Amino acid sequence: MNGDLAKEVFSQGLDYLNKNRIPEAANAFRRAFKMDSDNPRHLSYYGLILALGDENVQDAINFCRGAIVRAAYEPEFYVNLSKVYTKAGQRKKALEALVEGMNFDKTNALLRMEMKRLGVRRKPAISFLSRDHIVNRSLGQLTYQMKKAGPSKKNQ
């Protein structure tokens, strides 16, 4: 009975989250977590909502990591952890979380979509120069244009 109620409350939390109603989602996820704290999905989303609600980010990371320890095969847990890191201004760790998730499933659409949303960048053309050095910027723009143009077709 309590498990069913926790699922229902959690589902309400997801609805609120999808509607960007963070305070209501926070209340629902908090209630679901208190009802069933062993459920890794509740852990992960409770961590996410802590970060989105500008609460303790370190606790949010710990909750999301705890969910991954319990169910490392769930791609959405890595996405949630990535969003927590992004909210904390730790873009590199956000990308690392997604890469960690892709170790379990390289083809997962959710992970790939989040990776694209974060905007993964190519490595600089000349690694010992900074990314914004004029040479790297010029070479990057040139190679991007070449890649965008596709293979050239020569007249035979």
PDB file of C-alpha atoms in Angstrom, residues 12 25 27 32 70 74 89 102 107 110 125 140:
ATOM      1  CA  GLN A  12       2.962  13.578  -9.541  1.00  0.00           C
ATOM      2  CA  ALA A  25       7.921  18.778  -7.637  1.00  0.00           C
ATOM      3  CA  ASN A  27       7.410  18.467  -2.229  1.00  0.00           C
ATOM      4  CA  ALA A  32       8.113   9.861  -2.235  1.00  0.00           C
ATOM      5  CA  ARG A  70      22.248   1.019  -6.483  1.00  0.00           C
ATOM      6  CA  GLU A  74      19.760   3.350 -15.453  1.00  0.00           C
ATOM      7  CA  GLY A  89      28.535  25.165 -12.683  1.00  0.00           C
ATOM      8  CA  MET A 102      27.509   5.716 -21.920  1.00  0.00           C
ATOM      9  CA  THR A 107      23.455   4.007 -28.001  1.00  0.00           C
ATOM     10  CA  LEU A 110      18.565   9.980 -23.518  1.00  0.00           C
ATOM     11  CA  ALA A 125      43.562  21.639 -33.268  1.00  0.00           C
ATOM     12  CA  GLY A 140      38.802  25.123 -35.918  1.00  0.00           C
TER      13      GLY A 140
END
